[in-house]
PDB file of C-alpha atoms (C1' of nucleotides) in Angstrom:
ATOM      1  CA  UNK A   1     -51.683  40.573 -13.190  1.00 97.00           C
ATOM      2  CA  UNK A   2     -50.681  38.960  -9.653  1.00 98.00           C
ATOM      3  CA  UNK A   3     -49.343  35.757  -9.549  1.00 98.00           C
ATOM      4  CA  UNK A   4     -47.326  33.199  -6.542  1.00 98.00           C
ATOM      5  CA  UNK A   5     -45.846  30.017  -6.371  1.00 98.00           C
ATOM      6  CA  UNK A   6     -45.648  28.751  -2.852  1.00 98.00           C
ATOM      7  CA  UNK A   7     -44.716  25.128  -1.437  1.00 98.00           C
ATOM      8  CA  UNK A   8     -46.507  25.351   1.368  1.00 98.00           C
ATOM      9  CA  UNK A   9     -44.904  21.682   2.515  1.00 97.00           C
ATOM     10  CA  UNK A  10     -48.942  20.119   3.776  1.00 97.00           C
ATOM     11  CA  UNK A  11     -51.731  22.680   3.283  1.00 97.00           C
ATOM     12  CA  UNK A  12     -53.586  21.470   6.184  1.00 96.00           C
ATOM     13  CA  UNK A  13     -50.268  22.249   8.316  1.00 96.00           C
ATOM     14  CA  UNK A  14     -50.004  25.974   6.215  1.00 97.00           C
ATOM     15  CA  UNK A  15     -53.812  26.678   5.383  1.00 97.00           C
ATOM     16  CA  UNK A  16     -53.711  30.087   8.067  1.00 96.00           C
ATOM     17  CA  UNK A  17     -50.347  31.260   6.459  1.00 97.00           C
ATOM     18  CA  UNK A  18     -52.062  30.866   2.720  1.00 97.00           C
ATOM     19  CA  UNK A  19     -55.295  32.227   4.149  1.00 97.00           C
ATOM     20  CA  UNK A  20     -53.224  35.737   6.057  1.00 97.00           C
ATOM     21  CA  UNK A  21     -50.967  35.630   2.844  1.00 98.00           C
ATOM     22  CA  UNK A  22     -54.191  35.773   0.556  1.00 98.00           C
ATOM     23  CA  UNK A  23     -56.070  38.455   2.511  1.00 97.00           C
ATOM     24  CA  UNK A  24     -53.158  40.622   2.025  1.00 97.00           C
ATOM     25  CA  UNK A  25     -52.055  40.496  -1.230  1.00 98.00           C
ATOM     26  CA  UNK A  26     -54.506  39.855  -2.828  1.00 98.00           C
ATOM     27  CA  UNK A  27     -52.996  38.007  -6.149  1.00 98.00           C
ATOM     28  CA  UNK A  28     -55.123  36.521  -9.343  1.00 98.00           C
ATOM     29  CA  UNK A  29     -53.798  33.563  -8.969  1.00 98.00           C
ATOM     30  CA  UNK A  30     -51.705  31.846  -6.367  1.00 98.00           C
ATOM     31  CA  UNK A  31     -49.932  28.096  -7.587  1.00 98.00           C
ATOM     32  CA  UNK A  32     -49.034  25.881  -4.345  1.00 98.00           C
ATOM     33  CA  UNK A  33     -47.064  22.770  -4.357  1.00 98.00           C
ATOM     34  CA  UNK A  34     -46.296  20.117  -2.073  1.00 97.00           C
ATOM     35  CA  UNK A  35     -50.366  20.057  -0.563  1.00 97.00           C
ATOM     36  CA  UNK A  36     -49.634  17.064   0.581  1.00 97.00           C
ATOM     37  CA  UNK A  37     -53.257  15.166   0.731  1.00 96.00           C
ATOM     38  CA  UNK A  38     -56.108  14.240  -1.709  1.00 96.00           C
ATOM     39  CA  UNK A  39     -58.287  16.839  -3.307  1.00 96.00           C
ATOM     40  CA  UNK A  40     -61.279  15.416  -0.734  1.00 95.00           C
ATOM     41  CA  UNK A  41     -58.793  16.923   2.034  1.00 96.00           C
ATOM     42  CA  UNK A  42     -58.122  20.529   0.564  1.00 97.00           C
ATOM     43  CA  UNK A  43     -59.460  22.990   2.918  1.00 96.00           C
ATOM     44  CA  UNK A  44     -61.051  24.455  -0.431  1.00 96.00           C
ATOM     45  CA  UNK A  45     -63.812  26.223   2.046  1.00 96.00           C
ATOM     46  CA  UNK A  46     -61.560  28.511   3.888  1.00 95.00           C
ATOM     47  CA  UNK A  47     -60.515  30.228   0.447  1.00 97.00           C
ATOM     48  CA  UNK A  48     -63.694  30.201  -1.505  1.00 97.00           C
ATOM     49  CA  UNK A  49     -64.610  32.285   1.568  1.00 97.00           C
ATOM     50  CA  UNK A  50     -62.218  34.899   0.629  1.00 97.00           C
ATOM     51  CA  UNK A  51     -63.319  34.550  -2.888  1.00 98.00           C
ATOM     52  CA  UNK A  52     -61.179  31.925  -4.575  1.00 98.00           C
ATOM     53  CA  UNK A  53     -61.927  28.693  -6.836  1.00 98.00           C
ATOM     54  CA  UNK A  54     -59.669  26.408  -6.105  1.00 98.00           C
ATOM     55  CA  UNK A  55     -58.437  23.616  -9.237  1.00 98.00           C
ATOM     56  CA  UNK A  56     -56.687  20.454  -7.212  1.00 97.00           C
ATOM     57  CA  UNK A  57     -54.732  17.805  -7.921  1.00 97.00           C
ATOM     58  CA  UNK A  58     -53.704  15.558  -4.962  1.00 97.00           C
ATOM     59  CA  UNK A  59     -52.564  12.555  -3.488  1.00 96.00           C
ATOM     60  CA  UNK A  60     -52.403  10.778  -0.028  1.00 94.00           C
ATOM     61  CA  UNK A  61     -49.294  11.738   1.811  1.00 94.00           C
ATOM     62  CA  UNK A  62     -46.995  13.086  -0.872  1.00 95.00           C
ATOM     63  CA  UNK A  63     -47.043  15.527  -3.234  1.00 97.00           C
ATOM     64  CA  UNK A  64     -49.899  17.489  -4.592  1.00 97.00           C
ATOM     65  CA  UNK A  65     -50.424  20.900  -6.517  1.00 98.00           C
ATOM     66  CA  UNK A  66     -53.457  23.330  -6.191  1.00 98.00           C
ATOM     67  CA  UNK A  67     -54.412  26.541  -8.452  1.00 98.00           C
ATOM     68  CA  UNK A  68     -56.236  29.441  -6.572  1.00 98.00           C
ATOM     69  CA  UNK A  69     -57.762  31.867  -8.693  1.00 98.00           C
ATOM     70  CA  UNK A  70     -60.046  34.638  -7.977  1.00 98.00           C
ATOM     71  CA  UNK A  71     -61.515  34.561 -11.789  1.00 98.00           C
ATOM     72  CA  UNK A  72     -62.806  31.082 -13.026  1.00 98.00           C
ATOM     73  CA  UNK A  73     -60.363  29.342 -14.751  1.00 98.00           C
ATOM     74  CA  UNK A  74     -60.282  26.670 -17.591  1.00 98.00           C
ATOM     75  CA  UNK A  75     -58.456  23.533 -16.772  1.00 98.00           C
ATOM     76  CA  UNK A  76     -56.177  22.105 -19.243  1.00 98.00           C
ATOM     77  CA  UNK A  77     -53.903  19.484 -17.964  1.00 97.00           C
ATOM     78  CA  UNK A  78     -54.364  17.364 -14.731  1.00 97.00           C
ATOM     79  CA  UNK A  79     -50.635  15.975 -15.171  1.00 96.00           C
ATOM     80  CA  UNK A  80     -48.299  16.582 -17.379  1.00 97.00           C
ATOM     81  CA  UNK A  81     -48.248  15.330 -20.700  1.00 97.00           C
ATOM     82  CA  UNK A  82     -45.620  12.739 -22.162  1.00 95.00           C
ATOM     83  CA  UNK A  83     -45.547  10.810 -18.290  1.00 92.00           C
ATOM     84  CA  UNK A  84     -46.642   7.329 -17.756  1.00 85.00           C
ATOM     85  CA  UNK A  85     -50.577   6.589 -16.613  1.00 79.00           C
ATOM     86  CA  UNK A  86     -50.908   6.880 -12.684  1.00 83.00           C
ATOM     87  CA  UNK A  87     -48.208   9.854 -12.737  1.00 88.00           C
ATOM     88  CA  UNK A  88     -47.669  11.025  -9.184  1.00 95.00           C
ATOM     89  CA  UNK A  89     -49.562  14.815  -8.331  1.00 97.00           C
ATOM     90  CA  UNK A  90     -47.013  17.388  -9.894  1.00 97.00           C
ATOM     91  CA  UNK A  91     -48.958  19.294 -12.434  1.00 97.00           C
ATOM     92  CA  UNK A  92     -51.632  20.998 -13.280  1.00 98.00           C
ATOM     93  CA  UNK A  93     -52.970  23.717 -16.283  1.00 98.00           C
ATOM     94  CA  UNK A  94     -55.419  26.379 -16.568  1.00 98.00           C
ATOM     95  CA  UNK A  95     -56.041  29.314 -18.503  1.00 98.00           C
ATOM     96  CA  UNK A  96     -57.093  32.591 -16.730  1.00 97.00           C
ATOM     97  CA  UNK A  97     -57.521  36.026 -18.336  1.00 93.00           C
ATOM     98  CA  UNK A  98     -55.324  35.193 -21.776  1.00 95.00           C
ATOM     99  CA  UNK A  99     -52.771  33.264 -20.004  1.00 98.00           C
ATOM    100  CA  UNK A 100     -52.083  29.791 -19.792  1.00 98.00           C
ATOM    101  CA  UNK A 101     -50.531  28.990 -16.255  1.00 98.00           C
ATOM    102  CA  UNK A 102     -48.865  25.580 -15.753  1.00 98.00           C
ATOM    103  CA  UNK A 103     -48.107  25.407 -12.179  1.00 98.00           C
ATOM    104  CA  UNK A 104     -45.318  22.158 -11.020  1.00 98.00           C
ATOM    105  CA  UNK A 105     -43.529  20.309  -8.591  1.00 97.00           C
ATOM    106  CA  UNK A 106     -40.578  18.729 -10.246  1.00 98.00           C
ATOM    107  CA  UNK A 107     -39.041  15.775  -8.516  1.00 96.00           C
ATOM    108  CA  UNK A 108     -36.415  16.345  -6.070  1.00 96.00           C
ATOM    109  CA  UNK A 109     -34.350  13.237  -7.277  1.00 95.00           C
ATOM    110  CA  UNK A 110     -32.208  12.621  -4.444  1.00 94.00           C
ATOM    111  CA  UNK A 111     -33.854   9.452  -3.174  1.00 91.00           C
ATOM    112  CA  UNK A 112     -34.380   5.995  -5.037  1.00 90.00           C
ATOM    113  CA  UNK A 113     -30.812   5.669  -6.182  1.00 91.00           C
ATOM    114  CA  UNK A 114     -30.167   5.978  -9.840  1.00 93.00           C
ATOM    115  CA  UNK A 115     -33.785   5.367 -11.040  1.00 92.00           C
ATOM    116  CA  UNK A 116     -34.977   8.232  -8.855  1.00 92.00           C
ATOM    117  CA  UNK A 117     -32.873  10.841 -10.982  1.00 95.00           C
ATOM    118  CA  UNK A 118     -33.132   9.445 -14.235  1.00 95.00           C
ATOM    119  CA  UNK A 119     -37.120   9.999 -13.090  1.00 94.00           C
ATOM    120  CA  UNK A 120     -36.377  13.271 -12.334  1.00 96.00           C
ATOM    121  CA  UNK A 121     -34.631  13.895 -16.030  1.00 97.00           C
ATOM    122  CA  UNK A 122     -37.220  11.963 -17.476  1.00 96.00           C
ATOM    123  CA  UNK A 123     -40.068  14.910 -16.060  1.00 97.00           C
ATOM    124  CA  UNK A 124     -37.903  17.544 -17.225  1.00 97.00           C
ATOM    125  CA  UNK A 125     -37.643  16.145 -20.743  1.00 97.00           C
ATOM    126  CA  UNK A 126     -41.496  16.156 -20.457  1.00 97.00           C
ATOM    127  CA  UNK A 127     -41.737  19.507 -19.260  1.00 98.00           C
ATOM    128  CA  UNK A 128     -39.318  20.561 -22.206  1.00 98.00           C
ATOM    129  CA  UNK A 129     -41.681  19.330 -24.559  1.00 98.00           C
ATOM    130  CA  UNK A 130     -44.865  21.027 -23.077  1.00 98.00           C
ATOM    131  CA  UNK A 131     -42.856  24.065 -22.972  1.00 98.00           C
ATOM    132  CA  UNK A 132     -41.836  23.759 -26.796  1.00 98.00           C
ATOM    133  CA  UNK A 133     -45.699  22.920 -27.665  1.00 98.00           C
ATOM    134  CA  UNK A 134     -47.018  25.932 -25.527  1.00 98.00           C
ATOM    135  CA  UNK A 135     -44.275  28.138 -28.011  1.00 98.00           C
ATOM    136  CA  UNK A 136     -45.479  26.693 -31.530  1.00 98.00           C
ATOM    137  CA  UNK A 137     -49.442  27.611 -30.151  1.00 97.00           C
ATOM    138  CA  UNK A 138     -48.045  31.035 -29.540  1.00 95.00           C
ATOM    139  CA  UNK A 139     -49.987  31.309 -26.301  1.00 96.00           C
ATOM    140  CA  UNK A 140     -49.023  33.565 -23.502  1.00 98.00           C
ATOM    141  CA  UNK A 141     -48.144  31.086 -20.531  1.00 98.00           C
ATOM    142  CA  UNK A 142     -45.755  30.827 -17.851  1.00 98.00           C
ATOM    143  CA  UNK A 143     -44.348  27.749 -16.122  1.00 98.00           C
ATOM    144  CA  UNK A 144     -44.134  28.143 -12.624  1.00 98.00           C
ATOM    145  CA  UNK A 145     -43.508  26.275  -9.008  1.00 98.00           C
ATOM    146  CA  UNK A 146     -40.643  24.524  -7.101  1.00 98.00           C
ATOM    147  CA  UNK A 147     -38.382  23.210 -10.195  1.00 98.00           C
ATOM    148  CA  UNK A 148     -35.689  21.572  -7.487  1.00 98.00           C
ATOM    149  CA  UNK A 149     -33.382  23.137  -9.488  1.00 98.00           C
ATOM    150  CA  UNK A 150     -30.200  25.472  -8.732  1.00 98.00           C
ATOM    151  CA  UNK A 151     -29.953  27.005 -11.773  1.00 98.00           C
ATOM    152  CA  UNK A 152     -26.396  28.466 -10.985  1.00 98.00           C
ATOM    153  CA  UNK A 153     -23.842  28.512  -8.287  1.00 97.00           C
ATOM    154  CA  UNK A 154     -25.530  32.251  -7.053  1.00 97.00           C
ATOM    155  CA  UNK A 155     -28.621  30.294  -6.456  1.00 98.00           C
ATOM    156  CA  UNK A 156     -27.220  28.652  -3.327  1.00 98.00           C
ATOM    157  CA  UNK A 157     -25.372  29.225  -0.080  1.00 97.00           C
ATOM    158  CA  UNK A 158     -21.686  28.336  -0.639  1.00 96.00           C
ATOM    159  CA  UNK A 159     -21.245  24.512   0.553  1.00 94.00           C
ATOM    160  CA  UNK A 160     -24.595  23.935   0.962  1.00 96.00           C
ATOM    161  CA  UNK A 161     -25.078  20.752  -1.307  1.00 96.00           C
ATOM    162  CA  UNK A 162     -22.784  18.587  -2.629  1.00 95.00           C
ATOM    163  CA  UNK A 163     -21.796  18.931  -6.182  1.00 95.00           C
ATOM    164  CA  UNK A 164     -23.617  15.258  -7.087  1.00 95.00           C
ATOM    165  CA  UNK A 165     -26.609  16.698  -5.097  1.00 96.00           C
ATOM    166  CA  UNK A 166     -29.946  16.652  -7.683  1.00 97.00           C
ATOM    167  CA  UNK A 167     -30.588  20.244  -7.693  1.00 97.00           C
ATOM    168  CA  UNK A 168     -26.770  21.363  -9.027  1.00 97.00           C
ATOM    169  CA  UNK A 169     -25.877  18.199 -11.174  1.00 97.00           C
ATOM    170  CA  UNK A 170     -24.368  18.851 -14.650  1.00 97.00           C
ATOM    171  CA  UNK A 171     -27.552  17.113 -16.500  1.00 97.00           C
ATOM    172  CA  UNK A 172     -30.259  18.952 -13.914  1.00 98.00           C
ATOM    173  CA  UNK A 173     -28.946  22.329 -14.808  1.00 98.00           C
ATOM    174  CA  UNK A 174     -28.334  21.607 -18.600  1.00 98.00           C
ATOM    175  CA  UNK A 175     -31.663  20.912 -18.875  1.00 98.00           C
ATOM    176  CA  UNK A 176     -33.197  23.630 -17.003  1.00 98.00           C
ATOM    177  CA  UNK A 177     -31.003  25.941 -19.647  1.00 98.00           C
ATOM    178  CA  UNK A 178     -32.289  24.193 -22.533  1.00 98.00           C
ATOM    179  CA  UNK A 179     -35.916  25.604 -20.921  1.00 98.00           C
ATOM    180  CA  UNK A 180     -34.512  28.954 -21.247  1.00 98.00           C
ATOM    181  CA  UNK A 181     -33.210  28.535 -24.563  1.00 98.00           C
ATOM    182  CA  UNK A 182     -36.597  27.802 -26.064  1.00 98.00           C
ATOM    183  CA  UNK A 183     -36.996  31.365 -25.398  1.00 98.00           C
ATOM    184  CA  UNK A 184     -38.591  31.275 -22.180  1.00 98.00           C
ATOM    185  CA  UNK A 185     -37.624  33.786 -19.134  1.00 98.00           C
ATOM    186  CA  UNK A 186     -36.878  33.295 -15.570  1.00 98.00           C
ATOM    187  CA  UNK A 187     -38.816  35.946 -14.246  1.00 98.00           C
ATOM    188  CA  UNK A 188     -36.363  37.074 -11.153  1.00 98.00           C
ATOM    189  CA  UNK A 189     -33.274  36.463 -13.162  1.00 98.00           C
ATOM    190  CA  UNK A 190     -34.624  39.117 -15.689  1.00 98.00           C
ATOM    191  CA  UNK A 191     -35.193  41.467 -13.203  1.00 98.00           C
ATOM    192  CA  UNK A 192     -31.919  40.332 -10.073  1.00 98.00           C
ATOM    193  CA  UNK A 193     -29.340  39.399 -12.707  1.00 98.00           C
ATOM    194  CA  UNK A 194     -26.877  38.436  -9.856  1.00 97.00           C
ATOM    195  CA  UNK A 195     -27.198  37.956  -5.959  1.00 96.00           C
ATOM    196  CA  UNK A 196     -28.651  35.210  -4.012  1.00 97.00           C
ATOM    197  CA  UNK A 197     -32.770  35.465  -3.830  1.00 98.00           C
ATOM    198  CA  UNK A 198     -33.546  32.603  -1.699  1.00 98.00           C
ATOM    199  CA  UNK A 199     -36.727  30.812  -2.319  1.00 98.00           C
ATOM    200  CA  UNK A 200     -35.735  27.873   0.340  1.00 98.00           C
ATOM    201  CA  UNK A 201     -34.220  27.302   3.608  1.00 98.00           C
ATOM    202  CA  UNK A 202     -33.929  24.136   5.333  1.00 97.00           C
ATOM    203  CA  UNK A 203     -35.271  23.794   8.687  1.00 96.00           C
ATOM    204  CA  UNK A 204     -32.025  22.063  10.315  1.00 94.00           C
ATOM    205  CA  UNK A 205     -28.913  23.511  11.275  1.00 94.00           C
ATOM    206  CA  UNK A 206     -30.316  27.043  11.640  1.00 95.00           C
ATOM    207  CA  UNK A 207     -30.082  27.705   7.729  1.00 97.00           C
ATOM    208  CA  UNK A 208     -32.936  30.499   8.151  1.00 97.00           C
ATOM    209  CA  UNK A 209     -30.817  32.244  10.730  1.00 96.00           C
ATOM    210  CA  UNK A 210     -27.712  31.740   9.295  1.00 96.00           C
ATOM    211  CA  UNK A 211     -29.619  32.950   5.580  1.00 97.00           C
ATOM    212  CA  UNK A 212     -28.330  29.611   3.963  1.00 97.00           C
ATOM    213  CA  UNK A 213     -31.343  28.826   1.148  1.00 97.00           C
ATOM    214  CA  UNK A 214     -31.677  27.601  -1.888  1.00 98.00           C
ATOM    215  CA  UNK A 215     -33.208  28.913  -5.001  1.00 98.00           C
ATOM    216  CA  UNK A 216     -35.596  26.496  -6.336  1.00 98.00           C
ATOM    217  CA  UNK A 217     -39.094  28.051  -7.293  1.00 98.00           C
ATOM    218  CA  UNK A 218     -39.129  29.691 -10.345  1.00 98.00           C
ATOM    219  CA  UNK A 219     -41.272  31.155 -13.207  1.00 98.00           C
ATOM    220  CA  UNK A 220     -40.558  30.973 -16.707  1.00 98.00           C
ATOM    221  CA  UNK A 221     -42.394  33.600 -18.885  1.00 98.00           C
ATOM    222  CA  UNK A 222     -43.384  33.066 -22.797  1.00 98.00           C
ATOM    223  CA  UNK A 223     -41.344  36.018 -24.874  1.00 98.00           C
ATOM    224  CA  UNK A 224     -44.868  38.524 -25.194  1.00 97.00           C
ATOM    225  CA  UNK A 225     -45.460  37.720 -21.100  1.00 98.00           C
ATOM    226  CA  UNK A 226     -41.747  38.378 -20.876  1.00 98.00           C
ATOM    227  CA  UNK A 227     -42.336  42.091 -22.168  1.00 98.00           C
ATOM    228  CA  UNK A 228     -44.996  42.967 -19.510  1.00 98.00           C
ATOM    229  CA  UNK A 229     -42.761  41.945 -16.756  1.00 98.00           C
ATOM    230  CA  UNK A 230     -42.927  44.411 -13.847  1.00 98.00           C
ATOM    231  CA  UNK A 231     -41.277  42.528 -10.916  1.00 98.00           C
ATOM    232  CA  UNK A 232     -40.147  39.503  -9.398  1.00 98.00           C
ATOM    233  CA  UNK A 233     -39.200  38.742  -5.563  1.00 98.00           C
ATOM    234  CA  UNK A 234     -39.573  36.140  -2.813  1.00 98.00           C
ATOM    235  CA  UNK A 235     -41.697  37.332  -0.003  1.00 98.00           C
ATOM    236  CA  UNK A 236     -38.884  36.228   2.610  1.00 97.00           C
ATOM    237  CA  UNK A 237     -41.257  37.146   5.518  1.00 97.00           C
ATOM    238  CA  UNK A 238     -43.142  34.430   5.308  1.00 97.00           C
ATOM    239  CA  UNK A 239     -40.150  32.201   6.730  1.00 97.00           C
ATOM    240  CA  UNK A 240     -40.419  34.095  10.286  1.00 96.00           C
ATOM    241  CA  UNK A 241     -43.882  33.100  10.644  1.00 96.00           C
ATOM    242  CA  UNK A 242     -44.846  30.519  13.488  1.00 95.00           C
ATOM    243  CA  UNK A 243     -44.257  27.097  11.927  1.00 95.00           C
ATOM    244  CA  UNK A 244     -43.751  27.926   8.511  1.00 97.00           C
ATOM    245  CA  UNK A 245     -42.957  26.561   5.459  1.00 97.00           C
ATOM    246  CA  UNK A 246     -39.268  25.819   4.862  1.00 97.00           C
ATOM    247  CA  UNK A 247     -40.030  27.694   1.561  1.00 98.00           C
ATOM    248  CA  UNK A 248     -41.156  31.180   0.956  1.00 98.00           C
ATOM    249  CA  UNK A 249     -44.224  32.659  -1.873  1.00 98.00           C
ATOM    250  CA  UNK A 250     -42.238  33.912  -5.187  1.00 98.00           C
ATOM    251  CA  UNK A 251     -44.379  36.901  -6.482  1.00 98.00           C
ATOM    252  CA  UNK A 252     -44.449  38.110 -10.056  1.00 98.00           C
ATOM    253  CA  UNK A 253     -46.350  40.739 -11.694  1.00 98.00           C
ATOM    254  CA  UNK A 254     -47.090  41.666 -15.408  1.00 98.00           C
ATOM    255  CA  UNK A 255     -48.394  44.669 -17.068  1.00 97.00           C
ATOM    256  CA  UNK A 256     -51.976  44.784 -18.212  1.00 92.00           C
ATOM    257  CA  UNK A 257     -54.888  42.575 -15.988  1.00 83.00           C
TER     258      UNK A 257
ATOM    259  C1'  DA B   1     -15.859  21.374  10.552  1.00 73.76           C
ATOM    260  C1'  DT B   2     -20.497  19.687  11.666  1.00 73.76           C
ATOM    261  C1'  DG B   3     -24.860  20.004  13.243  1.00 73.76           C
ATOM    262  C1'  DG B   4     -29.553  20.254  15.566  1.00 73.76           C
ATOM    263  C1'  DC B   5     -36.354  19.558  11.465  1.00 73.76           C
ATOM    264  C1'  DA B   6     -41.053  18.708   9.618  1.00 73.76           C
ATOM    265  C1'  DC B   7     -44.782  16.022   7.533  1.00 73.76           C
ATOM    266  C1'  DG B   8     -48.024  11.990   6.912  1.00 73.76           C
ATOM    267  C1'  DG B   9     -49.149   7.519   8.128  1.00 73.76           C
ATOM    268  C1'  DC B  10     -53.884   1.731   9.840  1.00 73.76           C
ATOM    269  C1'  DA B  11     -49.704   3.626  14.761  1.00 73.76           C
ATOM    270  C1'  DA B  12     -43.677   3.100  15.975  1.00 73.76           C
ATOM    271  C1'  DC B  13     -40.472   4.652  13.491  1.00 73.76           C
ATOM    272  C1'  DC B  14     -39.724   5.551   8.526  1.00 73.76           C
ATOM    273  C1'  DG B  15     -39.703   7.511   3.677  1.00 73.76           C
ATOM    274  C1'  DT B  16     -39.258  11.839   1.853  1.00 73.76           C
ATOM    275  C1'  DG B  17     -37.904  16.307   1.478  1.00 73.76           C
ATOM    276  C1'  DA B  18     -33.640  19.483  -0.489  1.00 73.76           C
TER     277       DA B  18
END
DNA sequence: ATGGCACGGCAACCGTGA
C-alpha cells in the first residue's frame, strides 16, 4: 500500500503538479491539504480521468482537505470529532482496503493572538482523543497531513523560527509527543532516526536554495500498520517544479495491498 | 545579520500562511 500527504497550497493553482505526480506514482491513496476552495470548485474531473474518486471537504478561500483514492472508499468523518459546529475544513476519514486513513490540516497558530494558539491546542487535544478512540477499536489507521508541528530541533533549519513560533513551542511539541505515546509511529522518524527531511520550504528569502525547510507533514501509524512499514521520504523534487508548492508530497509505503 | 513570496477575494490591498 501507497500512500501521500501533500499541501498543495490552492489545488486549482497545483492541479497539473497533482495530476504529473499521480500519473507517475501511481499511489492508493493520495491526502492533500490546504485545497483552498469549496468542494463545487475541486477539479475532481481531471483525476477521475486518471482513475481516482475523489472525497472533499472545502471551504471558500482557506483551508480545505481532499482524499484521492483509486479504490472506493467509505467516509467516516467530515471534521473532526470533539470541535465546535461550523469547524473550519481540516479533516476528513475514510476507510480503504482495512485501513482507516484520517487525513488533516492542523492550525498553524501563529495569527489571532493568544486565542489563535489556544485554537490550535484545542485541535490537537481533539485529535488526541480521535487518536486514543481509533486505538481502543483496534483498527489499523494512520493519521496523516501537515501537523504544523516541529517535532524536534532536527526538524528545522537552525534559526529558522523563533523559539515562541507555533510550530516549536513547549505545549505544541508536548502534545504532538503525547500522540506518539499512545503508541502511534511517525512513519519517517522510524525509518530517518536523525537528519533533517524537509517537508517545507518557504518561498521568501531563497529558503529552497539555501535548503532551509521545515518538517511539518507527518504520518502517524497504528502499532500492527507500524510493523508493515517499508519506507518513508519526502519527494523533494517536487519543490523545483514551475510554481510549486512551498511544500513537498511525503510518501509512505506498507507491506501487504 | 537580514532579506526578497504566494494565494484568494465582490476588486485594492489584506489576512493568512509557517
Amino acid at each position: 500500500m501507497k500512500l501521500a500527504t501533500w499541501n498543495v497550497n490552492s489545488i486549482r493553482q497545483r492541479e497539473p503538479h497533482v495530476e504529473r505526480w499521480l500519473q507517475r506514482e501511481q499511489p492508493d491513496a493520495l491526502l492533500l491539504q490546504e485545497i483552498k476552495c469549496e468542494e463545487s470548485a475541486f477539479p475532481q474531473a481531471r483525476f477521475t480521468a486518471l482513475g481516482y474518486q475523489c472525497v472533499v471537504v472545502g471551504q471558500k478561500s482557506y483551508n480545505g482537505v481532499a482524499i484521492l483514492t483509486r479504490a472506493t472508499p467509505q467516509v467516516i468523518h467530515r471534521q473532526l470529532p470533539g470541535l465546535p459546529d461550523g469547524a473550519q475544513a481540516r479533516y476528513v476519514e475514510v476507510a480503504l482496503g482495512g485501513v482507516t486513513i484520517g487525513n488533516l490540516y492542523l492550525p498553524n497558530g501563529n495569527s489571532g493572538g493568544d486565542a489563535g494558539y489556544q485554537a490550535k491546542l484545542d485541535w490537537m487535544d481533539a485529535l488526541q482523543a480521535r487518536a486514543a478512540a481509533l486505538l481502543a477499536s483496534e483498527q489499523d489507521f494512520v493519521l496523516a497531513g501537515d501537523f504544523n508541528v516541529c517535532p524536534t530541533a532536527a526538524d528545522l533549519a537552525p534559526g529558522l523560527l523563533s523559539d515562541d513560533d507555533a510550530l516549536v513551542r513547549p505545549k505544541t511539541r508536548r502534545r504532538f509527543r503525547s500522540l506518539l505515546w499512545l503508541g502511534l509511529t511517525d512513519a519517517l522518524r522510524a525509518l530517518h532516526p536523525t537528519g533533517a527531511a524537509y517537508t517545507f520550504w518557504d518561498y521568501q528569502a531563497g529558503c529552497w536554495p539555501r535548503d532551509r525547510g521545515l518538517r511539518i507533514d507527518h504520518a502517524l501509524l497504528s502499532p500492527a500498520l507500524a510493523e508493515r512499514l517499508l519506507s518513508a521520504w519526502p519527494h523533494r523534487a517536487e519543490r523545483d517544479a514551475q510554481l510549486p508548492s512551498d511544500h513537498v508530497p511525503l510518501v509512505v509505503t506498507l507491506d501487504g495491498p
